[in-house]
Each structure stands twice: as C-alpha cells, then as structure tokens.
Amino acid sequence: LAALDPTSMRHGKEAFLKLRSELSILAALSPLAAKQSQVLTSNIDVVESNIKKLKKHLPSATDVSGSRVPAGASVHPTSRRHCYTCAFADPSEGDPTRPVPCPTGTHEPPPPGTPSCVTCDSLDILHANFKALIADAKSAVGADTARIHETEVTLARIFRSLFHYEAHEFRAAYESAEQNKLLGRLDAHGILITLDWKMKFLAFLFRESQTEFFGKHGIPWHGVMFAYAGSEPDHFHVEFMDQIMHAGKEDASNTLQALVLATIKFKQAHPEKTWAFLKTDGASCYSKSIFTRGLSLVSELTKVQIREHHLGEAGKNKTELDGHFGITGTLVRRKVINAGGGFDVKSAHSLYEV
C-alpha cells in the first residue's frame, strides 16, 4: 500500500479524524447536530472521497476570447475550488500576490446557466454546515458558551487544514498534466529527465513497522528516467537508470552528483542529445539553492544543457519512474523470498548484484 505524503497525512487524514470527533462533541451541544449527526458523518466521508478524486473534476476551459486557460480554471461563479489562482495560493499569507481565497472577479466567467459543481464545492458546503451547527449550539437554551467557543476555534483550525489539503491535491492534479506538455516540446536534440529517490531499501527479512522503518539508515537508491522523441509523431523512448549508493544522505549535493553521472552515461549512448527539461518533485534535495545553482554547471560537465527545472508538489508528482521502482523492488523481494532464507539484501553491493 502506498504511504500518504506528510501533507496528506497531517492536513488530510488526521484532520478528517478530528472533524469526526468534533461532530460527536457538537451532538451534545447542538440539537441540530444531534439530529443530523448520521447524515453529516456520511457527508464527511463523501468530501474525503471527493478530494481524492479531484483530477476527474478539473475540466479544460476556453475563455471568451478563445485562448486556452489552465486546465481546471474556474467555470462556475460560486466555485473557487475550480480556480487555478486559488489552487496555487499561499496559505501562509506570506505572499500578498497569492491570497487565499483569491479575490472575487479573478475566476473565469461561467457559461450562461451553468450551475455550481456540488462535487467540487463539497468541502465549502460541509464548512457551511458546521458553521450552522455552531450557530445552533449558541442559540440553544442553557448553552455552554465556553465549550462552544473551544469547539468553534478547533473547527476553524481543522477546516484551515482541510482547505490546505484540498489545495495540495489540486496542485498535484494540475502538475500531473505537465509531463505531456514537456514531451510535446521536445525536438530531436531534447530529452526530459525525471529524478526521484526510492525509499531507502532495507534488508527484507527484518522489516519493522513503518514508523521504525523511516528511522533506519538504509541503502540509498536513486532513479533517473530519460524520455526522448522517437521517429514517429507522439512516439517516445524511455530509459531508466538506477543508482545504488554505498552511503550518504539524500541531500542536494549527492543528488546533483547522481544527475551528472547519469547524464554523462546517457550522453555517451546518445551523443546527438544537447539539452533537457528536468522534472522532480518538491523534496528539499531538489529545491535547495545548492542544487539549483549546480544545474548551471551541468552543461559543462555533461554537454547537456538543463533549460528548465519543473518542481512538482512535494510527496506527489508521481511518474513512470515510481512504477519502475515498484517493479524492480518487487523483483528484489521475490528473489529474497525464493531463496528461502539463504539470501537477503544487506548492502549496496548485494542490491546492485540483484
């Protein structure tokens, strides 16, 4: 099973668990909450499911002038969830040019008579329902004002997390379309390079719980995917390169070295390739200044110029490289299991030999 990324875990799964807990508390404070508890519990489940399926609800759109607007841009007047500006807004309020939510009027005008999408607005609707429960609790006879205020503050914090989680999923959905756009811009001399670190590999027969697993010093395993245009339109070649390291951290310096070594080897087999787009997720090893500055030196070392670096959402940005990791990891596990205890991957050398 795939593990949730930190943002999805903290602001998504954990926030929904807290919301269900607060609903049970509200049921004792608000007659309306007690009456609608079962329905709201079901609504929470629906909202959680809807956010996971956001990609299906991001329609392409064309503005009134006929020019393309970002896939998923708002097509409904009351639906800020469709809005590209909102999805890439700054929830920390550190960037005043990207407010949350974005100012009214920045959304694309809706087609005449088009209703709001209830699926995409489901979190907003749920938020409004909980506000109504708080108002009902305050109006109840003998209301416990201190307890209600505490619940109101807690709910505000929970919904801030949920809106942040929803924006996180929206950004991931928008970015999932970037790869096709980059491939479409390649010529006979260009390549698309995708980098990612596989979760550190540990000896298979001694696996622990996931919490303990992440604290271990495993074998660093870095992957590189090279994609380039084929001889026919819309036909591309893909090559994978696995880099197993004896030691070291998954930091910017080691990652930059891995990119350089992989590109040098690829260039030897494809001397006609002279430039590249680079695509990574938003992990710190790819976004720190040492890695960004180092990209300017890659062309001197490899004779391949990195023209653009596309950073994706941290924990998202899944590509065919993740599928490659899954296949190769499964092959390693099968070999260990088939050995019946006579073999295990305990070092970078033994992992490489597999």
Tab-separated table of C-alpha atoms in Angstrom, residues 13-231:
chain	number	residue	atom	x	y	z
A	13	LYS	CA	-6.394	12.088	7.060
A	14	GLU	CA	-5.707	13.375	10.584
A	15	ALA	CA	-7.885	16.476	10.076
A	16	PHE	CA	-10.832	14.354	8.932
A	17	LEU	CA	-10.443	12.143	12.018
A	18	LYS	CA	-10.507	15.239	14.234
A	19	LEU	CA	-13.578	16.569	12.393
A	20	ARG	CA	-15.492	13.356	13.084
A	21	SER	CA	-14.505	13.638	16.741
A	22	GLU	CA	-15.707	17.255	16.941
A	23	LEU	CA	-19.021	16.263	15.386
A	24	SER	CA	-19.681	13.876	18.269
A	25	ILE	CA	-18.917	16.702	20.712
A	26	LEU	CA	-21.254	19.058	18.840
A	27	ALA	CA	-24.042	16.482	19.040
A	28	ALA	CA	-24.104	17.087	22.815
A	29	LEU	CA	-24.157	20.873	22.384
A	30	SER	CA	-26.484	21.380	19.422
A	31	PRO	CA	-29.928	19.791	18.876
A	32	LEU	CA	-29.384	20.222	15.136
A	33	ALA	CA	-26.053	18.370	15.300
A	34	ALA	CA	-27.665	15.525	17.256
A	35	LYS	CA	-30.427	15.270	14.649
A	36	GLN	CA	-28.111	15.382	11.621
A	37	SER	CA	-25.138	13.506	13.066
A	38	GLN	CA	-25.523	10.443	10.864
A	39	VAL	CA	-26.029	12.475	7.695
A	40	LEU	CA	-23.031	14.719	8.415
A	41	THR	CA	-20.835	11.715	9.153
A	42	SER	CA	-21.737	10.392	5.720
A	43	ASN	CA	-21.058	13.821	4.196
A	44	ILE	CA	-17.584	13.879	5.731
A	45	ASP	CA	-16.860	10.522	4.085
A	46	VAL	CA	-18.093	11.867	0.749
A	47	VAL	CA	-15.922	15.000	0.974
A	48	GLU	CA	-12.838	12.948	1.821
A	49	SER	CA	-13.526	10.748	-1.195
A	50	ASN	CA	-14.173	13.740	-3.480
A	51	ILE	CA	-10.845	15.379	-2.680
A	52	LYS	CA	-9.028	12.186	-3.598
A	53	LYS	CA	-10.749	12.264	-6.989
A	54	LEU	CA	-10.147	15.936	-7.799
A	55	LYS	CA	-8.329	15.207	-11.037
A	56	LYS	CA	-11.569	13.938	-12.583
A	57	HIS	CA	-13.271	17.248	-11.811
A	58	LEU	CA	-10.736	19.584	-13.438
A	59	PRO	CA	-12.270	20.329	-16.862
A	60	SER	CA	-10.392	22.107	-19.612
A	61	ALA	CA	-11.765	25.539	-20.413
A	62	THR	CA	-11.538	28.241	-23.041
A	63	ASP	CA	-12.096	31.888	-22.195
A	64	VAL	CA	-14.370	34.193	-24.140
A	65	SER	CA	-11.549	35.259	-26.460
A	66	GLY	CA	-10.929	31.654	-27.472
A	67	SER	CA	-7.475	31.338	-25.874
A	68	ARG	CA	-6.666	28.444	-23.589
A	69	VAL	CA	-6.789	28.862	-19.839
A	70	PRO	CA	-5.162	26.454	-17.345
A	71	ALA	CA	-6.877	23.085	-17.139
A	72	GLY	CA	-9.196	23.229	-14.173
A	73	ALA	CA	-9.663	27.001	-14.151
A	74	SER	CA	-12.945	28.063	-12.609
A	75	VAL	CA	-16.015	27.658	-14.786
A	76	HIS	CA	-18.573	28.439	-12.082
A	77	PRO	CA	-19.120	31.757	-10.276
A	78	THR	CA	-19.502	30.253	-6.802
A	79	SER	CA	-16.882	27.549	-7.171
A	80	ARG	CA	-13.478	28.835	-6.104
A	81	ARG	CA	-12.276	25.211	-5.964
A	82	HIS	CA	-12.116	25.215	-9.757
A	83	CYS	CA	-9.892	28.265	-9.735
A	84	TYR	CA	-6.243	27.909	-10.784
A	85	THR	CA	-5.323	31.014	-8.793
A	86	CYS	CA	-6.816	29.601	-5.598
A	87	ALA	CA	-5.132	26.244	-6.034
A	88	PHE	CA	-1.722	27.922	-6.172
A	89	ALA	CA	-2.468	30.490	-3.477
A	90	ASP	CA	-0.220	30.908	-0.440
A	91	PRO	CA	-1.984	29.614	2.706
A	92	SER	CA	0.740	31.125	4.929
A	93	GLU	CA	-0.283	34.615	3.742
A	94	GLY	CA	3.407	35.356	3.151
A	95	ASP	CA	2.844	36.271	-0.492
A	96	PRO	CA	0.242	39.061	-0.822
A	97	THR	CA	0.054	38.460	-4.589
A	98	ARG	CA	-1.440	34.998	-3.960
A	99	PRO	CA	-4.192	35.497	-1.354
A	100	VAL	CA	-6.452	32.716	-0.081
A	101	PRO	CA	-9.104	32.657	-1.375
A	102	CYS	CA	-8.251	34.696	-4.443
A	103	PRO	CA	-10.210	37.952	-4.925
A	104	THR	CA	-13.665	37.763	-6.445
A	105	GLY	CA	-13.504	38.533	-10.129
A	106	THR	CA	-10.330	36.596	-10.915
A	107	HIS	CA	-12.300	33.451	-11.776
A	108	GLU	CA	-13.178	32.640	-15.346
A	109	PRO	CA	-16.766	33.716	-16.167
A	110	PRO	CA	-19.136	30.736	-16.202
A	111	PRO	CA	-21.145	29.635	-19.227
A	112	PRO	CA	-24.695	31.071	-19.023
A	113	GLY	CA	-26.974	28.951	-16.877
A	114	THR	CA	-24.205	26.640	-15.637
A	115	PRO	CA	-24.784	25.543	-12.035
A	116	SER	CA	-22.041	25.195	-9.453
A	117	CYS	CA	-20.377	21.773	-9.233
A	118	VAL	CA	-21.562	20.231	-5.957
A	119	THR	CA	-18.784	17.644	-6.041
A	120	CYS	CA	-16.026	20.229	-6.241
A	121	ASP	CA	-17.777	22.519	-3.737
A	122	SER	CA	-18.421	19.751	-1.218
A	123	LEU	CA	-15.810	20.967	1.286
A	124	ASP	CA	-17.231	24.512	1.187
A	125	ILE	CA	-20.723	23.096	1.744
A	126	LEU	CA	-19.522	20.973	4.667
A	127	HIS	CA	-17.818	24.009	6.186
A	128	ALA	CA	-21.075	25.971	5.960
A	129	ASN	CA	-22.971	23.094	7.599
A	130	PHE	CA	-20.621	23.067	10.588
A	131	LYS	CA	-20.942	26.842	10.930
A	132	ALA	CA	-24.698	26.319	11.121
A	133	LEU	CA	-24.210	23.752	13.890
A	134	ILE	CA	-22.144	26.232	15.904
A	135	ALA	CA	-24.835	28.893	15.459
A	136	ASP	CA	-27.486	26.397	16.593
A	137	ALA	CA	-25.440	25.448	19.650
A	138	LYS	CA	-25.087	29.112	20.630
A	139	SER	CA	-28.843	29.614	20.373
A	140	ALA	CA	-29.729	26.561	22.464
A	141	VAL	CA	-31.226	27.056	25.932
A	142	GLY	CA	-28.547	26.849	28.636
A	143	ALA	CA	-25.740	26.818	26.099
A	144	ASP	CA	-22.248	26.071	27.439
A	145	THR	CA	-20.602	29.120	25.851
A	146	ALA	CA	-17.068	28.233	26.932
A	147	ARG	CA	-17.301	24.732	25.477
A	148	ILE	CA	-18.912	26.023	22.274
A	149	HIS	CA	-16.162	28.634	21.818
A	150	GLU	CA	-13.495	25.972	22.258
A	151	THR	CA	-15.200	23.782	19.654
A	152	GLU	CA	-15.557	26.726	17.270
A	153	VAL	CA	-11.834	27.500	17.495
A	154	THR	CA	-10.955	23.839	16.960
A	155	LEU	CA	-13.224	23.584	13.919
A	156	ALA	CA	-11.672	26.703	12.392
A	157	ARG	CA	-8.244	25.115	12.730
A	158	ILE	CA	-9.474	21.815	11.252
A	159	PHE	CA	-11.048	23.449	8.199
A	160	ARG	CA	-7.910	25.517	7.576
A	161	SER	CA	-6.048	22.235	7.385
A	162	LEU	CA	-8.655	20.679	5.110
A	163	PHE	CA	-8.623	23.600	2.671
A	164	HIS	CA	-4.816	23.410	2.659
A	165	TYR	CA	-5.032	19.668	1.939
A	166	GLU	CA	-7.527	20.258	-0.868
A	167	ALA	CA	-5.226	22.855	-2.461
A	168	HIS	CA	-2.346	20.367	-2.147
A	169	GLU	CA	-4.362	17.784	-4.081
A	170	PHE	CA	-5.383	20.390	-6.668
A	171	ARG	CA	-1.768	21.377	-7.295
A	172	ALA	CA	-0.842	17.723	-7.731
A	173	ALA	CA	-3.683	17.266	-10.233
A	174	TYR	CA	-2.630	20.326	-12.244
A	175	GLU	CA	1.002	19.212	-12.259
A	176	SER	CA	0.162	15.703	-13.413
A	177	ALA	CA	-0.548	17.191	-16.845
A	178	GLU	CA	2.856	18.887	-17.094
A	179	GLN	CA	4.735	15.843	-18.336
A	180	ASN	CA	2.714	15.573	-21.546
A	181	LYS	CA	3.245	19.293	-22.202
A	182	LEU	CA	7.008	18.938	-21.771
A	183	LEU	CA	7.170	15.883	-24.031
A	184	GLY	CA	5.322	17.831	-26.702
A	185	ARG	CA	8.051	20.499	-26.676
A	186	LEU	CA	10.947	18.109	-27.322
A	187	ASP	CA	12.831	18.148	-30.607
A	188	ALA	CA	15.413	15.703	-31.975
A	189	HIS	CA	18.068	17.044	-29.580
A	190	GLY	CA	15.995	17.350	-26.394
A	191	ILE	CA	15.249	14.970	-23.533
A	192	LEU	CA	13.022	15.005	-20.476
A	193	ILE	CA	14.901	13.892	-17.355
A	194	THR	CA	12.907	12.812	-14.290
A	195	LEU	CA	14.636	12.270	-10.932
A	196	ASP	CA	13.379	10.623	-7.756
A	197	TRP	CA	14.672	8.862	-4.662
A	198	LYS	CA	13.197	5.490	-3.888
A	199	MET	CA	12.533	4.981	-0.181
A	200	LYS	CA	15.781	3.658	1.307
A	201	PHE	CA	15.986	-0.091	0.843
A	202	LEU	CA	16.226	-2.254	3.964
A	203	ALA	CA	17.023	-5.920	4.429
A	204	PHE	CA	13.744	-7.685	3.548
A	205	LEU	CA	13.682	-10.371	6.234
A	206	PHE	CA	13.986	-7.879	9.075
A	207	ARG	CA	11.334	-5.305	8.217
A	208	GLU	CA	9.733	-3.393	11.091
A	209	SER	CA	6.723	-1.159	11.377
A	210	GLN	CA	6.609	1.839	9.043
A	211	THR	CA	7.459	4.264	11.870
A	212	GLU	CA	10.635	2.352	12.714
A	213	PHE	CA	11.371	1.837	9.023
A	214	PHE	CA	11.739	5.550	8.271
A	215	GLY	CA	14.216	5.963	11.126
A	216	LYS	CA	16.638	3.383	9.781
A	217	HIS	CA	19.763	4.069	7.752
A	218	GLY	CA	19.011	2.011	4.661
A	219	ILE	CA	20.616	1.777	1.224
A	220	PRO	CA	20.225	5.000	-0.844
A	221	TRP	CA	18.538	4.201	-4.161
A	222	HIS	CA	18.173	7.000	-6.730
A	223	GLY	CA	16.364	6.685	-10.045
A	224	VAL	CA	16.619	8.603	-13.319
A	225	MET	CA	14.220	8.410	-16.251
A	226	PHE	CA	15.193	9.712	-19.700
A	227	ALA	CA	12.403	10.294	-22.232
A	228	TYR	CA	13.025	11.476	-25.788
A	229	ALA	CA	11.119	11.688	-29.065
A	230	GLY	CA	11.001	8.740	-31.410
A	231	SER	CA	10.974	8.701	-35.188
